[in-house]
Short mmCIF file of C-alpha atoms in Angstrom, two decimals:
data_model
loop_
_atom_site.label_atom_id
_atom_site.label_comp_id
_atom_site.label_asym_id
_atom_site.label_seq_id
_atom_site.Cartn_x
_atom_site.Cartn_y
_atom_site.Cartn_z
CA MET F 1 11.47 235.24 293.85
CA ASP F 2 11.55 239.11 294.95
CA LYS F 3 15.28 239.37 294.13
CA ASN F 4 15.16 237.98 290.82
CA GLU F 5 12.39 239.51 289.34
CA SER F 6 12.88 241.85 286.50
CA PHE F 7 11.69 245.39 286.77
CA TRP F 8 9.72 244.87 283.74
CA GLN F 9 7.77 241.95 284.98
CA ALA F 10 7.05 243.82 288.39
CA MET F 11 5.59 246.82 286.09
CA LYS F 12 3.73 244.13 283.99
CA ASN F 13 1.99 243.03 287.31
CA GLY F 14 1.85 246.32 288.88
CA LEU F 15 0.69 248.55 286.18
CA PRO F 16 -2.73 247.48 285.64
CA LEU F 17 -3.52 248.20 289.34
CA GLY F 18 -2.53 251.64 289.22
CA ALA F 19 -4.40 252.01 285.93
CA VAL F 20 -7.67 251.24 287.67
CA PHE F 21 -7.07 253.95 290.09
CA PHE F 22 -6.18 256.01 287.66
CA GLY F 23 -9.39 255.33 285.45
CA ALA F 24 -11.55 256.06 288.69
CA LEU F 25 -9.62 259.17 289.58
CA VAL F 26 -9.95 261.03 285.88
CA GLY F 27 -13.59 261.54 286.25
CA PRO F 28 -15.93 264.29 285.39
CA VAL F 29 -14.96 266.10 288.79
CA MET F 30 -11.09 266.15 287.69
CA VAL F 31 -12.22 267.28 284.15
CA THR F 32 -14.35 269.93 284.97
CA GLY F 33 -11.56 271.56 287.24
CA SER F 34 -12.76 271.48 290.21
CA TYR F 35 -10.31 269.43 291.95
CA THR F 36 -7.57 272.10 290.57
CA MET F 37 -9.49 275.07 292.07
CA ASN F 38 -10.28 273.59 295.34
CA TYR F 39 -6.67 271.78 295.76
CA PHE F 40 -4.48 273.19 293.75
CA LEU F 41 -4.82 276.65 292.25
CA LYS F 42 -6.30 278.10 295.24
CA TYR F 43 -2.59 278.66 296.54
CA GLY F 44 -1.47 280.28 293.28
CA ILE F 45 0.48 279.38 290.33
CA LYS F 46 3.20 277.51 292.91
CA GLY F 47 0.26 274.94 293.90
CA TRP F 48 1.83 272.81 291.10
CA LEU F 49 4.08 271.81 293.65
CA ILE F 50 1.54 269.76 295.62
CA CYS F 51 1.17 267.51 293.05
CA PRO F 52 4.39 265.44 293.94
CA PHE F 53 3.19 265.22 297.32
CA TYR F 54 0.17 263.91 296.12
CA ALA F 55 2.12 261.40 294.42
CA LEU F 56 3.96 260.49 297.59
CA CYS F 57 1.19 259.91 299.69
CA ILE F 58 -0.74 257.93 297.23
CA PHE F 59 2.35 255.69 296.73
CA ILE F 60 2.52 254.94 300.35
CA TRP F 61 -1.25 254.16 300.95
CA PHE F 62 -0.96 252.07 298.17
CA TYR F 63 2.08 250.10 298.63
CA CYS F 64 0.64 249.44 302.44
CA GLY F 65 -2.39 248.24 300.78
CA PHE F 66 -1.00 245.97 298.10
CA THR F 67 1.68 244.52 300.60
CA HIS F 68 -1.70 243.84 303.07
CA THR F 69 -3.39 242.23 300.38
CA ARG F 70 -0.09 240.46 299.59
CA ILE F 71 0.95 238.99 302.98
CA THR F 72 -3.12 237.98 303.64
CA ALA F 73 -3.05 236.01 300.52
CA GLU F 74 0.23 234.25 301.63
CA SER F 75 -1.12 233.85 305.34
CA ASN F 76 -4.29 232.24 304.29
CA PRO F 77 -3.92 230.05 301.02
CA ASP F 78 -7.09 228.24 301.86
CA LYS F 79 -9.05 231.04 301.43
CA ASN F 80 -10.00 233.47 298.62
CA VAL F 81 -8.96 237.01 300.36
CA TYR F 82 -9.67 239.24 296.84
CA ASP F 83 -12.18 240.93 298.13
CA TYR F 84 -12.21 243.92 300.28
CA THR F 85 -14.39 242.79 302.80
CA MET F 86 -12.12 239.44 303.38
CA LEU F 87 -9.14 242.16 303.05
CA ALA F 88 -10.88 244.58 306.03
CA LYS F 89 -11.35 241.34 308.05
CA ALA F 90 -7.50 240.92 308.05
CA LEU F 91 -6.75 244.40 308.63
CA TYR F 92 -8.83 244.50 311.85
CA GLY F 93 -8.46 241.30 312.89
CA LYS F 94 -10.02 240.65 316.56
CA TYR F 95 -11.81 243.83 316.29
CA THR F 96 -14.42 242.88 314.15
CA PHE F 97 -16.64 245.91 314.94
CA MET F 98 -14.52 248.17 312.79
CA VAL F 99 -15.50 246.15 309.54
CA PRO F 100 -19.11 247.63 309.67
CA LEU F 101 -17.34 251.01 309.96
CA TYR F 102 -15.19 250.21 306.87
CA ASP F 103 -18.33 249.44 304.88
CA LEU F 104 -19.88 252.71 306.11
CA TRP F 105 -16.81 254.45 304.73
CA ILE F 106 -17.03 252.75 301.21
CA LEU F 107 -20.80 253.81 301.27
CA LEU F 108 -20.19 257.50 302.24
CA ALA F 109 -17.57 257.24 299.41
CA MET F 110 -20.23 256.35 296.82
CA VAL F 111 -22.69 258.85 298.26
CA LEU F 112 -20.16 261.56 297.56
CA THR F 113 -19.39 260.20 294.37
CA ALA F 114 -22.82 260.17 293.23
CA ALA F 115 -23.54 263.41 294.27
CA SER F 116 -20.59 265.06 292.86
CA THR F 117 -21.66 263.60 289.79
CA ILE F 118 -25.03 265.08 289.90
CA ALA F 119 -23.81 268.20 290.96
CA THR F 120 -21.83 268.68 288.09
CA GLY F 121 -24.22 267.13 285.46
CA GLY F 122 -26.96 269.44 287.11
CA MET F 123 -24.77 272.65 286.11
CA LEU F 124 -24.20 271.15 282.85
CA ILE F 125 -27.96 270.03 281.89
CA ALA F 126 -28.84 273.24 283.49
CA SER F 127 -26.68 275.43 281.28
CA PHE F 128 -27.48 273.61 278.26
CA LEU F 129 -31.25 273.56 278.52
CA GLY F 130 -31.76 276.78 280.10
CA SER F 131 -33.10 275.69 282.91
CA ALA F 132 -33.01 275.76 286.60
CA TYR F 133 -30.24 274.04 288.46
CA VAL F 134 -32.66 271.34 290.29
CA VAL F 135 -34.42 270.44 286.76
CA GLY F 136 -30.46 269.37 285.77
CA ALA F 137 -30.03 267.63 288.73
CA VAL F 138 -33.40 265.52 288.54
CA VAL F 139 -32.54 264.65 284.56
CA MET F 140 -29.22 263.74 285.53
CA ALA F 141 -30.12 261.25 288.34
CA ALA F 142 -32.20 259.77 286.24
CA LEU F 143 -29.95 258.96 283.40
CA VAL F 144 -27.62 257.35 286.23
CA THR F 145 -30.24 255.33 287.65
CA VAL F 146 -31.53 254.14 283.96
CA VAL F 147 -27.98 252.99 283.36
CA ALA F 148 -27.51 251.46 286.68
CA ILE F 149 -30.33 249.12 286.63
CA PHE F 150 -29.15 247.53 283.77
CA GLY F 151 -26.63 245.89 285.81
CA ALA F 152 -22.94 245.50 286.40
CA ASP F 153 -22.23 244.50 282.92
CA ILE F 154 -23.22 247.74 281.19
CA VAL F 155 -21.60 249.92 284.05
CA ARG F 156 -18.03 248.21 283.63
CA LYS F 157 -18.43 248.64 279.60
CA ALA F 158 -19.65 252.60 279.91
CA SER F 159 -16.84 253.46 282.51
CA THR F 160 -14.13 251.73 280.73
CA VAL F 161 -15.15 253.88 277.41
CA MET F 162 -15.57 256.96 279.05
CA MET F 163 -12.37 256.63 280.81
CA PHE F 164 -10.49 256.55 277.55
CA GLY F 165 -12.95 259.68 276.46
CA LEU F 166 -11.97 261.67 279.30
CA ILE F 167 -8.40 261.12 278.89
CA GLY F 168 -8.67 262.28 275.34
CA LEU F 169 -10.26 265.08 276.69
CA MET F 170 -7.77 266.26 278.98
CA ILE F 171 -5.31 265.61 276.29
CA LEU F 172 -7.09 267.78 273.67
CA LEU F 173 -7.71 270.66 276.10
CA LEU F 174 -3.96 270.87 277.07
CA VAL F 175 -3.12 270.96 273.52
CA ILE F 176 -5.65 273.87 272.92
CA THR F 177 -4.02 275.52 275.83
CA PHE F 178 -0.88 275.67 274.51
CA VAL F 179 -1.58 276.89 271.26
CA HIS F 180 -4.04 279.49 272.47
CA LYS F 181 -2.86 280.61 275.64
CA GLY F 182 0.61 279.41 275.92
CA GLY F 183 1.73 283.00 276.28
CA ALA F 184 -0.60 283.88 279.22
CA LEU F 185 0.74 280.48 280.85
CA LEU F 186 4.11 281.31 280.81
CA ARG F 187 3.60 285.22 281.91
CA TYR F 188 1.35 283.61 285.06
CA LEU F 189 4.34 281.13 285.79
CA SER F 190 6.96 283.98 285.49
CA SER F 191 5.00 286.49 287.70
CA GLY F 192 4.25 284.07 290.14
CA TRP F 193 0.25 284.68 290.15
CA GLU F 194 -1.75 284.56 293.44
CA PRO F 195 -5.22 284.89 293.73
CA GLU F 196 -6.50 287.50 296.41
CA ALA F 197 -6.30 286.38 300.00
CA CYS F 198 -4.02 283.62 298.63
CA PRO F 199 -4.06 280.75 301.92
CA PRO F 200 -0.58 279.55 302.68
CA LEU F 201 0.95 276.99 300.53
CA ALA F 202 1.09 274.96 303.96
CA GLU F 203 -2.41 274.86 304.14
CA GLY F 204 -2.56 273.23 300.79
CA PHE F 205 -0.31 270.42 301.62
CA TRP F 206 -2.63 269.52 304.37
CA ARG F 207 -5.86 269.27 302.61
CA ILE F 208 -4.23 267.06 300.00
CA PHE F 209 -2.92 265.12 302.40
CA ILE F 210 -6.53 264.74 304.13
CA LEU F 211 -7.89 263.91 300.52
CA THR F 212 -5.55 261.14 299.81
CA CYS F 213 -6.68 259.48 303.12
CA GLY F 214 -10.25 259.32 301.79
CA SER F 215 -8.44 257.92 298.78
CA SER F 216 -6.98 255.41 300.79
CA SER F 217 -10.03 253.16 300.64
CA TRP F 218 -9.14 252.33 297.05
CA ALA F 219 -5.69 250.66 298.23
CA LEU F 220 -7.91 247.85 299.73
CA GLY F 221 -10.66 248.24 296.82
CA VAL F 222 -8.11 247.89 294.30
CA GLY F 223 -5.82 245.43 296.38
CA SER F 224 -9.13 243.01 295.47
CA LEU F 225 -7.71 242.70 291.96
CA ALA F 226 -4.40 241.96 292.91
CA GLN F 227 -4.08 238.28 292.47
CA LYS F 228 -0.89 239.22 290.49
CA LEU F 229 1.13 240.76 293.31
CA LYS F 230 3.23 238.17 294.33
CA THR F 231 6.44 240.09 295.42
CA LYS F 232 7.54 243.42 297.19
CA LYS F 233 8.70 244.55 293.78
CA ASP F 234 5.23 244.17 292.19
CA CYS F 235 3.87 246.19 295.11
CA VAL F 236 6.31 249.01 294.41
CA ALA F 237 5.21 249.06 290.86
CA GLY F 238 1.52 249.12 291.20
CA ALA F 239 1.64 251.73 294.30
CA PHE F 240 4.30 253.75 291.94
CA THR F 241 1.72 253.57 288.70
CA ALA F 242 -1.21 254.70 291.24
CA GLY F 243 0.95 257.57 292.65
CA ILE F 244 2.57 259.14 289.36
CA SER F 245 -0.49 258.34 286.76
CA GLY F 246 -2.93 260.52 289.55
CA ALA F 247 -0.08 263.12 290.13
CA LEU F 248 0.29 263.23 286.44
CA ALA F 249 -3.73 264.17 285.69
CA PHE F 250 -3.56 266.83 288.83
CA LEU F 251 -1.02 268.25 286.64
CA LEU F 252 -2.28 268.06 283.42
CA MET F 253 -5.46 269.64 284.47
CA PHE F 254 -3.47 272.70 286.70
CA PHE F 255 -1.51 273.79 283.35
CA ILE F 256 -4.98 273.62 281.12
CA VAL F 257 -6.67 275.84 284.35
CA ALA F 258 -3.80 277.76 284.95
CA ALA F 259 -3.75 279.30 281.44
CA TRP F 260 -6.79 281.52 282.87
CA CYS F 261 -5.91 282.32 286.45
CA ASP F 262 -7.63 285.30 286.68
CA GLN F 263 -10.82 284.27 284.99
CA ALA F 264 -10.72 280.99 286.92
CA ALA F 265 -10.50 282.53 290.03
CA ALA F 266 -13.44 284.60 289.57
CA VAL F 267 -15.70 281.28 288.67
CA GLU F 268 -17.86 281.01 291.47
CA SER F 269 -19.02 277.43 290.66
CA GLY F 270 -15.55 276.00 290.75
CA THR F 271 -15.60 274.27 287.37
CA PRO F 272 -13.43 276.72 284.96
CA VAL F 273 -12.94 273.83 282.56
CA LEU F 274 -16.74 274.23 281.58
CA ASN F 275 -16.24 278.00 280.96
CA ILE F 276 -13.29 277.22 278.92
CA ALA F 277 -14.82 274.94 276.76
CA THR F 278 -18.23 276.37 276.58
CA GLU F 279 -17.61 280.42 276.71
CA TRP F 280 -13.74 281.55 276.54
CA LEU F 281 -12.69 279.67 273.74
CA ALA F 282 -16.18 278.95 272.24
CA GLY F 283 -15.50 282.04 269.70
CA GLU F 284 -12.29 280.51 268.02
CA LEU F 285 -13.41 276.69 268.33
CA PRO F 286 -17.31 276.67 267.93
CA TRP F 287 -17.39 272.61 267.92
CA LEU F 288 -15.42 272.84 271.20
CA PRO F 289 -18.76 273.43 273.26
CA ILE F 290 -20.83 270.73 271.66
CA ALA F 291 -18.25 268.21 271.87
CA TYR F 292 -17.65 268.80 275.83
CA TYR F 293 -21.31 268.80 276.38
CA GLY F 294 -21.96 265.50 274.77
CA LEU F 295 -18.57 263.77 276.30
CA MET F 296 -19.01 265.24 279.98
CA ILE F 297 -22.85 264.02 279.77
CA LEU F 298 -21.85 260.46 279.14
CA ALA F 299 -18.81 260.43 281.49
CA LEU F 300 -21.09 261.69 284.37
CA VAL F 301 -23.37 259.27 283.66
CA SER F 302 -20.79 255.91 283.58
CA SER F 303 -18.92 257.54 286.61
CA GLY F 304 -22.42 257.92 288.58
CA ALA F 305 -23.97 254.65 287.64
CA PRO F 306 -21.29 252.59 289.39
CA ALA F 307 -22.12 254.29 292.72
CA VAL F 308 -25.91 254.16 292.27
CA PHE F 309 -24.80 250.20 291.25
CA ILE F 310 -23.25 249.45 294.39
CA ALA F 311 -25.53 251.63 296.91
CA THR F 312 -28.58 249.53 295.33
CA GLN F 313 -26.98 246.41 295.69
CA ARG F 314 -26.05 246.93 299.49
CA MET F 315 -29.45 247.67 299.65
CA LYS F 316 -31.04 244.67 298.42
CA LYS F 317 -28.73 242.75 300.80
CA ILE F 318 -30.33 244.70 303.86
CA PHE F 319 -33.63 244.19 302.65
CA SER F 320 -32.86 240.47 301.53
CA GLY F 321 -36.63 239.04 302.37
CA LEU F 322 -38.02 240.73 299.24
CA ASP F 323 -38.84 238.94 295.84
CA TYR F 324 -35.78 239.98 293.61
CA GLU F 325 -36.24 236.74 291.53
CA HIS F 326 -39.08 237.93 289.82
CA LYS F 327 -39.24 241.98 290.44
CA ASP F 328 -35.04 242.52 290.44
CA LYS F 329 -35.43 245.57 287.77
CA LEU F 330 -38.60 247.02 290.00
CA TYR F 331 -36.77 246.88 293.60
CA SER F 332 -33.52 248.53 291.67
CA ILE F 333 -35.58 251.20 290.39
CA ILE F 334 -37.21 251.92 293.81
CA PHE F 335 -33.78 251.65 295.70
CA GLY F 336 -31.54 253.73 293.14
CA THR F 337 -34.43 256.38 293.38
CA GLY F 338 -34.28 256.50 296.85
CA PHE F 339 -30.83 256.91 296.85
CA CYS F 340 -30.82 259.38 294.13
CA ALA F 341 -33.11 261.42 296.03
CA VAL F 342 -30.87 261.84 299.34
CA VAL F 343 -27.91 262.79 296.82
CA ILE F 344 -29.73 265.57 295.24
CA VAL F 345 -30.16 266.92 298.28
CA LEU F 346 -26.70 266.49 299.08
CA ALA F 347 -25.74 267.93 295.60
CA MET F 348 -28.35 271.17 296.26
CA THR F 349 -25.11 272.25 298.66
CA GLY F 350 -22.84 272.92 295.74
CA LEU F 351 -20.03 271.30 294.00
CA ASN F 352 -17.61 273.43 296.02
CA ALA F 353 -18.62 272.46 299.12
CA ILE F 354 -18.81 268.67 298.43
CA VAL F 355 -15.22 268.47 296.87
CA GLY F 356 -13.78 271.03 298.94
CA LYS F 357 -15.32 270.18 302.21
CA TYR F 358 -17.29 266.62 302.57
CA PHE F 359 -14.36 264.99 300.92
CA GLN F 360 -12.25 266.51 303.46
CA TYR F 361 -14.61 264.92 306.08
CA LEU F 362 -14.26 261.13 304.59
CA GLY F 363 -10.52 262.05 304.44
CA TYR F 364 -10.42 262.16 308.49
CA TYR F 365 -12.97 259.44 308.67
CA GLY F 366 -10.26 257.42 306.35
CA GLN F 367 -7.41 258.19 308.81
CA ILE F 368 -9.02 255.92 311.38
CA CYS F 369 -10.39 253.44 309.08
CA GLY F 370 -7.83 252.95 306.69
CA ILE F 371 -4.36 254.96 307.50
CA ILE F 372 -3.82 254.09 310.74
CA PRO F 373 -4.41 250.17 310.56
CA MET F 374 -2.87 249.84 307.58
CA VAL F 375 0.13 252.40 307.51
CA ILE F 376 0.97 252.28 310.97
CA ILE F 377 0.18 249.28 312.76
CA TRP F 378 0.35 246.46 310.61
CA PRO F 379 3.92 247.42 309.33
CA ILE F 380 4.64 247.25 313.37
CA LEU F 381 2.93 243.94 313.92
CA ARG F 382 4.54 242.21 310.59
CA LYS F 383 7.97 243.36 312.23
CA LYS F 384 7.05 241.31 315.27
CA GLY F 385 6.03 238.47 313.16
CA ILE F 386 2.48 238.67 313.38
CA ARG F 387 0.72 237.59 310.40
CA PRO F 388 -3.21 238.68 309.23
CA VAL F 389 -4.76 235.21 309.61
CA ILE F 390 -8.50 235.27 309.02
CA LYS F 391 -10.03 232.86 311.52
CA GLU F 392 -13.49 231.31 310.94
CA LYS F 393 -16.41 232.06 313.43
#
């Protein structure tokens, strides 16, 4: 079946899986330029060279994750394995104590996702209202919680709509950059611009490697949607789409910010696109700040709401004795508010710390929970003929 499958059929099966990761990646933290400053432009204009390396790492992690999903499904025909907890059980085999650690990895990812959302939204709202940052953070947390308590359906719809809105914003900003700052971009590219005290490029490759290790949790998370991946070619197509689309998104944002190298390097908040849209281009394009604020606030809500929703659902499982049948919304509000209170404290450390430091910690954790078993151990075991069979207790 694998040998006879056409390229287009493999892409038809694999591309939607890569698109799911792309939709999750292209969120407010990317579109504010925070990733660009922390992982690419920090190393000068040559930082764009890190993008292909990012694509390679994501391709390898996702190919291994999709292959694990496919082989697990083949080895357990009597079970519905398309659930990331089931896939984790198959990944760790007899070492079942690792499954809770995997769940903790996912929960920490939700905490950091929500924290980056509230940190970004706090800055935007505080800037728009002319208020203190903590006021913006509290307002952002309240908006996210309200959306999350309405349940999975509204969360999915909001996220889907805003994914296309964010992609549209990226394309719009890229066109505006070429029109208004194309000459400056070419000068920076030709001169090999570097910021003061520019770290070595090798450090950038290492840090993006660690970042992708954190993202490797998506390989099994997206794998839970991978019912149509039946062949090796399907897995290659899905992993290729995830890697290439993610790298292109980073590359687009890199060139948008790179046209403002000197100004961007001086922005302490690490969100240069906010300055581009609301200050540096506002005089020439007075409609841009309004469009940027409106779209970003909605995008932040739709990005943070899934994290709050997932966290509240997990808390409901922990406190399973409560009366959810009659007071489900009440407990959703209580759990969501408590979760956001913790996240606000983390968000107060700043977006640069969350993106540049805490996501790195998540990546180191991911090496243990994801990369080692998924990319190293299981390929060796499969070569030896061992299959990931899930045994009932």
